[in-house]
């Protein structure tokens, strides 16, 4: 048989280039970030960067990407990359790591080709805006209690008592008066990196914020107070070395209908720079663990940093409290992830072209109970050091490996690199002998290994070899 000469995708007409699977040609990508994800995309074999500010065919013309709030700038500026293509036609891409602002401005007028993949679901903010996240969790908790009873509804008790302000201010005041002297925390509903957050014990401390809100609307142009959430502050956090910390967990959702969720084994614990105390609730360095806050501390050491790998945290908890106690902590985090995603499953506009990489922030209290603090749609991809860069580089590379635009996998894998499939329209069970955080040599049933050993490069070689062999067998 004569060998068939394939025409590279970039030499085909635009019409042919956007039809069906990608096939044997380079994968064209766009990226609106100038950080680790751009490094990952540029180093990816067979991937080609394309320029331009539009993401897909649109009836509404083109819209420039805005600068993301997560340490990013538009990539259509000069990058100096030797691999950057001069093409910038609408829809001339296969993969687009866009920012949220671009998606909001363009999604409703886009037509996505069959093979195109884009970051973010249209209304991802239903889970990532703090007020909407709590509203959706409360709704599912009430539904669960109504249909399955109070016992089952207790599995939702992983977020603090929360109210939205200004809309629930009077309800909050009633609750406040029932619990005099406790500490509350105020957070802007749509900001990140610790901006605008403060703690208070007295109602007068938020007087300036709510001033004028409950007066008649005599001036239609007056500024309305920004939407906040107010939460009961967790006053007894679990401390290591006298310092408070929270845990960043990476979760990849490739579909909401059916719900399909991947959990990354590695993450990190972010520590405060100062020892914990309730005597100085105004000190952000004591109470806020965000790196953006901590790195501004006068005595912050950029070489030392304030992070532990999740594996290190799991080992510490195991040594100090027992393997069973550590296992329960991470099972609790699994529960938080699945319940929160289920709370928006019927609300998120599912689109097979979209995916989401969330950054979950979880806090442990003194009883080792995990609490959900917030969920980020654009977790920071800017590294704070070499270890942080290596972690984020691996996470992002494995996001692309799971999405598998190259069609190198079978689609039946339960683990891809550092990602484990924990939910696929139902709980996913681990294969026998696959547990690398075993308890006395036995395995748990859930295919979840947060904080466990992660030899991702070796695992990738093995699954790609196995998938290639399986496909060859199927063809023959």
Coordinates of C-alpha atoms in Angstrom, one line a residue:
X1 CA 0.0 0.0 0.0
X2 CA 1.2 3.5 -0.8
X3 CA 1.8 5.8 2.0
X4 CA -0.8 8.6 2.4
X5 CA 0.8 12.0 2.5
X6 CA -1.1 14.1 5.1
X7 CA -1.4 17.8 4.6
X8 CA -0.5 19.7 7.8
X9 CA -3.4 21.6 9.3
X10 CA -1.8 25.0 8.9
X11 CA -1.6 24.4 5.1
X12 CA -5.3 23.4 4.8
X13 CA -8.0 25.9 4.0
X14 CA -9.8 27.5 7.0
X15 CA -12.9 25.5 6.2
X16 CA -11.2 22.2 6.3
X17 CA -9.0 23.1 9.2
X18 CA -12.0 23.5 11.6
X19 CA -13.8 20.3 10.8
X20 CA -13.9 17.3 13.0
X21 CA -11.0 15.9 15.2
X22 CA -7.6 17.5 15.2
X23 CA -5.9 14.5 13.7
X24 CA -2.3 14.4 12.7
X25 CA -1.4 18.1 12.7
X26 CA -0.2 20.7 15.2
X27 CA -2.6 21.9 17.9
X28 CA -3.2 25.7 17.8
X29 CA -3.6 27.4 21.1
X30 CA -4.2 30.9 22.4
X31 CA -3.4 32.1 25.9
X32 CA -4.4 35.3 27.7
X33 CA -1.9 34.8 30.5
X34 CA 1.8 35.6 30.9
X35 CA 2.8 33.1 33.6
X36 CA 3.3 29.3 34.1
X37 CA 0.5 28.2 31.8
X38 CA 2.1 30.0 28.8
X39 CA 5.4 28.2 29.6
X40 CA 3.6 24.9 29.6
X41 CA 1.8 25.5 26.3
X42 CA 5.0 26.7 24.6
X43 CA 6.9 23.6 25.7
X44 CA 4.2 21.2 24.6
X45 CA 5.4 19.1 21.6
X46 CA 3.3 19.7 18.5
X47 CA 1.5 22.7 19.9
X48 CA 1.6 26.0 18.0
X49 CA 0.7 29.5 19.4
X50 CA -1.5 31.7 17.4
X51 CA -2.0 35.5 17.9
X52 CA -5.1 37.7 17.9
X53 CA -7.5 38.8 20.5
X54 CA -10.6 37.0 19.3
X55 CA -11.4 33.5 20.4
X56 CA -14.0 32.1 18.0
X57 CA -16.3 33.0 15.2
X58 CA -18.6 35.7 16.5
X59 CA -21.6 37.6 15.2
X60 CA -20.7 40.5 17.4
X61 CA -17.3 41.3 15.9
X62 CA -14.1 41.1 18.1
X63 CA -13.4 42.0 21.7
X64 CA -10.0 42.5 23.2
X65 CA -9.2 40.4 26.2
X66 CA -9.0 42.3 29.4
X67 CA -6.3 41.9 32.0
X68 CA -7.2 39.1 34.4
X69 CA -7.4 39.8 38.1
X70 CA -5.1 36.8 38.7
X71 CA -1.7 38.2 37.9
X72 CA -2.1 38.0 34.1
X73 CA -1.8 40.2 31.0
X74 CA -3.1 39.7 27.5
X75 CA -0.9 37.5 25.4
X76 CA -1.6 39.4 22.2
X77 CA 1.2 41.7 23.2
X78 CA 4.7 41.0 21.8
X79 CA 6.0 37.9 23.4
X80 CA 9.2 37.3 21.4
X81 CA 8.3 33.6 20.9
X82 CA 9.8 32.1 17.8
X83 CA 6.9 29.7 17.5
X84 CA 4.2 32.4 17.5
X85 CA 2.1 32.2 14.3
X86 CA 1.1 35.3 12.3
X87 CA -2.4 34.0 11.9
X88 CA -5.1 35.7 13.9
X89 CA -8.4 34.7 12.1
X90 CA -11.5 34.1 14.1
X91 CA -11.8 30.5 15.3
X92 CA -8.2 29.7 14.2
X93 CA -7.4 27.8 17.4
X94 CA -8.1 24.5 19.0
X95 CA -7.4 25.4 22.7
X96 CA -7.9 28.7 24.4
X97 CA -6.8 29.5 28.0
X98 CA -8.8 32.7 28.3
X99 CA -9.5 34.9 31.2
X100 CA -13.0 35.2 32.7
X101 CA -13.6 38.7 31.4
X102 CA -13.0 37.7 27.8
X103 CA -15.4 34.7 28.2
X104 CA -18.2 36.9 29.7
X105 CA -17.8 39.4 26.8
X106 CA -17.8 36.8 24.0
X107 CA -19.3 33.5 25.0
X108 CA -22.9 34.3 24.1
X109 CA -22.0 35.3 20.5
X110 CA -19.4 32.5 19.9
X111 CA -19.8 29.5 17.7
X112 CA -17.3 26.8 18.8
X113 CA -16.2 24.1 16.4
X114 CA -16.5 20.5 17.4
X115 CA -12.9 20.1 18.5
X116 CA -12.3 23.4 20.3
X117 CA -11.7 23.6 24.1
X118 CA -11.9 26.7 26.2
X119 CA -11.3 27.5 29.9
X120 CA -14.3 28.3 32.0
X121 CA -18.0 27.5 31.9
X122 CA -20.2 30.4 31.0
X123 CA -21.6 31.0 34.5
X124 CA -18.8 29.5 36.6
X125 CA -19.3 32.4 39.1
X126 CA -22.3 30.4 40.5
X127 CA -19.7 28.5 42.4
X128 CA -16.8 30.9 42.7
X129 CA -18.5 34.1 43.9
X130 CA -18.6 33.8 47.6
X131 CA -22.2 34.8 48.0
X132 CA -23.5 32.6 45.2
X133 CA -21.5 29.6 46.4
X134 CA -23.1 29.8 49.9
X135 CA -26.6 30.4 48.4
X136 CA -26.3 27.2 46.2
X137 CA -24.9 25.1 49.1
X138 CA -27.7 26.2 51.4
X139 CA -30.3 25.4 48.8
X140 CA -28.9 21.8 48.2
X141 CA -28.6 21.3 52.0
X142 CA -32.3 22.2 52.4
X143 CA -33.3 19.9 49.5
X144 CA -31.2 17.1 51.0
X145 CA -32.8 17.5 54.4
X146 CA -36.3 17.6 52.9
X147 CA -35.7 14.5 50.8
X148 CA -33.3 12.4 52.8
X149 CA -33.5 13.7 56.4
X150 CA -31.4 15.7 58.8
X151 CA -28.7 13.1 59.2
X152 CA -27.8 13.2 55.5
X153 CA -28.0 17.0 55.5
X154 CA -25.2 17.1 58.1
X155 CA -22.7 16.2 55.4
X156 CA -23.1 19.9 54.3
X157 CA -21.9 21.3 57.6
X158 CA -18.6 22.4 56.1
X159 CA -19.1 26.1 55.6
X160 CA -19.4 28.7 58.4
X161 CA -22.7 30.5 59.2
X162 CA -22.8 33.1 56.3
X163 CA -24.9 36.0 55.2
X164 CA -24.9 38.2 52.2
X165 CA -24.7 41.9 52.8
X166 CA -26.5 44.2 52.2
X167 CA -29.4 42.0 51.3
X168 CA -29.4 39.9 54.5
X169 CA -28.1 42.6 56.8
X170 CA -31.2 42.6 59.2
X171 CA -31.1 38.8 59.4
X172 CA -27.4 39.0 60.2
X173 CA -28.0 41.5 63.0
X174 CA -30.4 39.1 64.6
X175 CA -27.9 36.3 64.6
X176 CA -25.1 38.7 65.7
X177 CA -27.1 39.7 68.8
X178 CA -27.7 36.0 69.7
X179 CA -23.9 35.5 69.9
X180 CA -22.3 38.5 71.6
X181 CA -18.6 38.7 71.6
X182 CA -17.8 36.3 68.8
X183 CA -15.6 37.3 65.8
X184 CA -17.0 37.7 62.3
X185 CA -15.1 38.1 59.1
X186 CA -16.2 40.3 56.1
X187 CA -15.2 39.4 52.6
X188 CA -16.0 41.1 49.2
X189 CA -18.1 38.6 47.2
X190 CA -16.0 38.9 44.0
X191 CA -12.5 39.7 45.1
X192 CA -9.5 37.5 45.6
X193 CA -6.0 37.4 47.2
X194 CA -7.3 38.7 50.5
X195 CA -8.3 42.1 49.2
X196 CA -11.0 43.9 51.3
X197 CA -11.2 41.3 54.0
X198 CA -11.4 42.4 57.7
X199 CA -12.5 40.9 61.1
X200 CA -14.8 42.6 63.6
X201 CA -16.5 42.0 66.9
X202 CA -18.8 45.0 67.0
X203 CA -21.5 46.2 64.7
X204 CA -20.2 49.7 64.7
X205 CA -17.1 48.4 62.9
X206 CA -19.1 48.0 59.7
X207 CA -21.0 51.3 60.1
X208 CA -19.0 53.0 57.4
X209 CA -19.6 50.1 55.0
X210 CA -23.4 50.2 55.3
X211 CA -23.8 53.9 55.7
X212 CA -26.7 55.2 53.7
X213 CA -27.8 51.8 52.4
X214 CA -31.1 51.8 54.3
X215 CA -32.0 55.4 53.6
X216 CA -34.5 56.3 50.8
X217 CA -33.0 56.3 47.3
X218 CA -33.1 60.1 46.9
X219 CA -30.1 60.0 44.6
X220 CA -30.4 57.4 41.8
X221 CA -26.6 57.8 41.0
X222 CA -25.4 57.3 44.5
X223 CA -22.9 54.5 45.0
X224 CA -24.4 51.3 46.5
X225 CA -22.2 49.4 49.0
X226 CA -20.2 46.5 47.4
X227 CA -21.7 43.1 47.9
X228 CA -20.0 41.3 50.8
X229 CA -20.4 38.1 52.7
X230 CA -20.1 38.0 56.5
X231 CA -19.1 34.7 58.1
X232 CA -18.6 33.5 61.6
X233 CA -14.9 33.4 62.0
X234 CA -13.3 30.1 62.8
X235 CA -11.7 31.0 66.1
X236 CA -10.0 27.7 66.8
X237 CA -8.0 26.8 63.6
X238 CA -5.6 23.9 63.7
X239 CA -2.1 25.3 64.2
X240 CA 1.3 24.0 63.2
X241 CA 4.2 25.8 64.9
X242 CA 1.6 28.2 66.4
X243 CA 0.6 29.4 62.9
X244 CA -2.6 29.3 61.0
X245 CA -2.8 27.7 57.5
X246 CA -5.2 26.7 54.8
X247 CA -4.9 24.1 52.1
X248 CA -5.0 24.8 48.3
X249 CA -6.5 21.9 46.4
X250 CA -6.7 21.7 42.6
X251 CA -9.8 20.3 41.0
X252 CA -10.5 19.8 37.3
X253 CA -14.1 19.5 36.1
X254 CA -14.4 18.4 32.4
X255 CA -18.2 18.1 32.5
X256 CA -21.2 19.0 34.6
X257 CA -23.7 16.8 32.8
X258 CA -22.7 14.2 33.6
X259 CA -20.5 15.4 36.4
X260 CA -16.9 14.3 35.9
X261 CA -14.3 15.4 38.4
X262 CA -10.5 15.0 38.7
X263 CA -8.6 15.7 41.9
X264 CA -4.8 16.6 41.8
X265 CA -2.7 14.7 44.4
X266 CA -0.4 17.6 45.1
X267 CA -1.2 21.0 46.5
X268 CA 0.1 23.1 49.3
X269 CA -0.6 24.4 52.8
X270 CA -0.2 28.2 53.0
X271 CA 0.9 29.4 56.5
X272 CA 0.5 32.8 58.0
X273 CA 3.8 34.7 58.7
X274 CA 2.9 35.5 62.3
X275 CA 1.8 33.3 65.3
X276 CA -1.9 33.0 65.7
X277 CA -3.7 35.1 68.3
X278 CA -7.2 36.5 68.8
X279 CA -5.8 39.6 70.6
X280 CA -5.1 41.4 67.3
X281 CA -7.9 40.7 64.9
X282 CA -6.9 43.7 62.8
X283 CA -3.5 42.0 61.9
X284 CA -3.9 40.5 58.4
X285 CA -0.5 38.7 58.7
X286 CA -2.0 36.6 61.6
X287 CA -5.4 35.8 60.1
X288 CA -5.1 35.8 56.3
X289 CA -2.9 33.1 54.7
X290 CA -3.0 34.4 51.1
X291 CA 0.5 34.6 49.7
X292 CA -0.4 38.0 48.2
X293 CA -0.9 39.3 51.8
X294 CA 1.9 37.4 53.5
X295 CA 4.7 38.4 51.1
X296 CA 4.2 42.0 52.1
X297 CA 5.0 41.2 55.8
X298 CA 8.2 43.1 57.0
X299 CA 9.9 39.9 58.1
X300 CA 8.7 37.7 55.2
X301 CA 11.5 35.5 53.8
X302 CA 11.0 34.9 50.1
X303 CA 13.5 32.0 50.1
X304 CA 11.8 30.2 53.0
X305 CA 8.2 31.2 52.0
X306 CA 5.2 30.0 53.9
X307 CA 4.2 26.8 52.2
X308 CA 4.2 23.1 52.8
X309 CA 3.5 20.5 50.1
X310 CA 0.3 18.6 50.7
X311 CA 2.3 15.4 51.0
X312 CA 4.3 17.0 53.8
X313 CA 1.1 18.0 55.6
X314 CA -0.4 14.5 55.3
X315 CA 2.8 13.0 56.7
X316 CA 2.7 15.4 59.6
X317 CA -1.0 14.7 60.4
X318 CA -0.3 10.9 60.1
X319 CA 2.7 11.1 62.5
X320 CA 1.0 13.3 65.0
X321 CA -2.6 12.0 65.0
X322 CA -2.6 8.6 63.2
X323 CA -3.1 7.4 59.6
X324 CA -6.8 7.0 60.3
X325 CA -7.2 10.6 61.5
X326 CA -5.3 11.9 58.4
X327 CA -7.5 9.8 56.1
X328 CA -10.6 11.2 57.7
X329 CA -9.4 14.8 57.0
X330 CA -8.8 14.1 53.3
X331 CA -12.1 12.2 53.0
X332 CA -13.8 15.3 54.5
X333 CA -12.1 17.4 51.7
X334 CA -13.4 15.0 49.1
X335 CA -16.9 15.5 50.5
X336 CA -16.5 19.3 50.3
X337 CA -15.5 19.0 46.6
X338 CA -18.3 16.7 45.5
X339 CA -21.1 18.4 47.5
X340 CA -20.1 21.9 46.3
X341 CA -20.0 20.8 42.7
X342 CA -23.3 19.0 43.0
X343 CA -24.8 22.3 44.4
X344 CA -24.3 23.9 41.0
X345 CA -24.6 20.9 38.8
X346 CA -28.1 21.8 37.5
X347 CA -27.3 25.5 37.3
X348 CA -24.0 25.6 35.4
X349 CA -24.4 26.0 31.7
X350 CA -22.8 22.7 30.6
X351 CA -20.8 22.9 27.3
X352 CA -18.7 20.0 26.1
X353 CA -16.2 22.6 24.8
X354 CA -15.6 24.0 28.3
X355 CA -13.6 22.9 31.3
X356 CA -12.7 24.4 34.7
X357 CA -9.7 24.2 36.9
X358 CA -10.7 25.3 40.4
X359 CA -8.5 26.2 43.3
X360 CA -10.3 25.1 46.5
X361 CA -9.2 26.7 49.8
X362 CA -9.9 24.6 52.9
X363 CA -9.2 25.3 56.6
X364 CA -8.8 22.7 59.4
X365 CA -10.1 23.6 62.9
X366 CA -8.6 22.3 66.1
X367 CA -10.7 19.1 65.8
X368 CA -9.3 18.4 62.4
X369 CA -12.6 19.2 60.7
X370 CA -12.2 20.7 57.2
X371 CA -14.1 23.9 56.4
X372 CA -14.6 25.3 52.9
X373 CA -13.2 28.9 52.8
X374 CA -13.7 29.7 49.1
X375 CA -13.4 28.3 45.5
X376 CA -11.3 30.1 42.9
X377 CA -12.1 30.0 39.2
X378 CA -8.7 31.5 38.4
X379 CA -6.3 30.2 41.0
X380 CA -2.9 32.0 40.8
X381 CA -0.6 30.5 38.3
X382 CA 2.3 32.8 39.1
X383 CA 4.9 30.9 41.1
X384 CA 6.4 32.1 44.3
X385 CA 9.5 29.9 44.1
X386 CA 11.0 26.9 42.4
X387 CA 9.0 24.3 44.2
X388 CA 5.8 26.3 43.6
X389 CA 6.7 26.6 39.9
X390 CA 7.3 22.9 39.5
X391 CA 4.0 22.1 41.2
X392 CA 2.0 24.5 39.0
X393 CA 3.8 23.4 35.9
X394 CA 2.9 19.8 36.7
X395 CA -0.7 20.6 37.4
X396 CA -1.2 22.5 34.2
X397 CA 0.6 19.9 32.1
X398 CA -1.7 17.3 33.5
X399 CA -4.8 19.4 32.8
X400 CA -3.8 19.2 29.2
X401 CA -3.0 15.5 29.5
X402 CA -6.5 14.8 30.9
X403 CA -8.2 16.9 28.2
X404 CA -6.2 14.8 25.7
X405 CA -6.5 16.9 22.5
X406 CA -3.8 14.7 21.0
X407 CA -6.1 11.6 21.4
X408 CA -3.4 9.5 23.0
X409 CA -5.6 8.0 25.8
X410 CA -8.3 5.3 25.8
X411 CA -10.8 7.4 27.8
X412 CA -11.0 4.7 30.5
X413 CA -8.1 6.0 32.6
X414 CA -8.7 6.6 36.3
X415 CA -5.4 8.4 36.8
X416 CA -3.5 10.7 34.4
X417 CA -0.3 12.1 35.8
X418 CA -1.1 13.7 39.2
X419 CA -4.9 13.7 38.6
X420 CA -7.2 11.0 39.9
X421 CA -10.8 10.6 38.7
X422 CA -12.9 10.8 41.8
X423 CA -16.4 11.3 40.3
X424 CA -17.8 10.1 37.0
X425 CA -21.6 10.5 37.3
X426 CA -21.1 8.7 40.6
X427 CA -18.2 7.8 43.0
X428 CA -15.1 6.2 41.3
X429 CA -13.6 3.2 43.1
X430 CA -9.8 2.6 43.2
X431 CA -8.3 -0.4 41.5
X432 CA -6.9 -3.0 43.8
X433 CA -3.4 -2.3 44.9
X434 CA -3.4 1.3 43.6
X435 CA -3.5 3.0 46.9
X436 CA -0.2 4.7 47.7
X437 CA -1.3 6.0 51.1
X438 CA -2.3 2.6 52.4
X439 CA -3.4 2.1 56.0
X440 CA -1.7 -1.0 57.4
X441 CA -1.3 -2.3 53.8
X442 CA -5.0 -2.1 52.9
X443 CA -6.6 0.3 50.5
X444 CA -9.6 2.5 50.8
X445 CA -12.2 2.2 48.1
X446 CA -12.4 5.8 46.8
X447 CA -10.1 6.7 43.9
X448 CA -8.8 9.7 45.8
X449 CA -5.2 10.2 46.9
X450 CA -4.8 13.9 47.9
X451 CA -1.5 14.3 49.6
X452 CA -0.2 10.9 48.5
X453 CA 3.0 10.1 46.7
X454 CA 2.8 11.3 43.1
X455 CA 5.3 9.9 40.6
X456 CA 3.5 11.5 37.7
X457 CA 6.1 11.3 34.9
X458 CA 6.5 7.5 35.4
X459 CA 2.7 7.1 35.5
X460 CA 2.3 9.1 32.3
X461 CA 4.8 6.9 30.4
X462 CA 3.0 3.8 31.6
X463 CA -0.5 4.9 30.6
X464 CA 0.6 6.2 27.2
X465 CA 2.4 3.0 26.4
X466 CA -0.6 0.9 27.5
X467 CA -3.1 3.1 25.5
X468 CA -0.9 2.9 22.4
X469 CA -0.7 -0.9 22.7
X470 CA -4.4 -1.2 23.2
X471 CA -5.2 0.9 20.2
X472 CA -2.8 -1.1 18.0
X473 CA -4.5 -4.3 19.2
X474 CA -8.0 -2.9 18.4
X475 CA -6.8 -1.9 14.8
X476 CA -5.3 -5.3 14.1

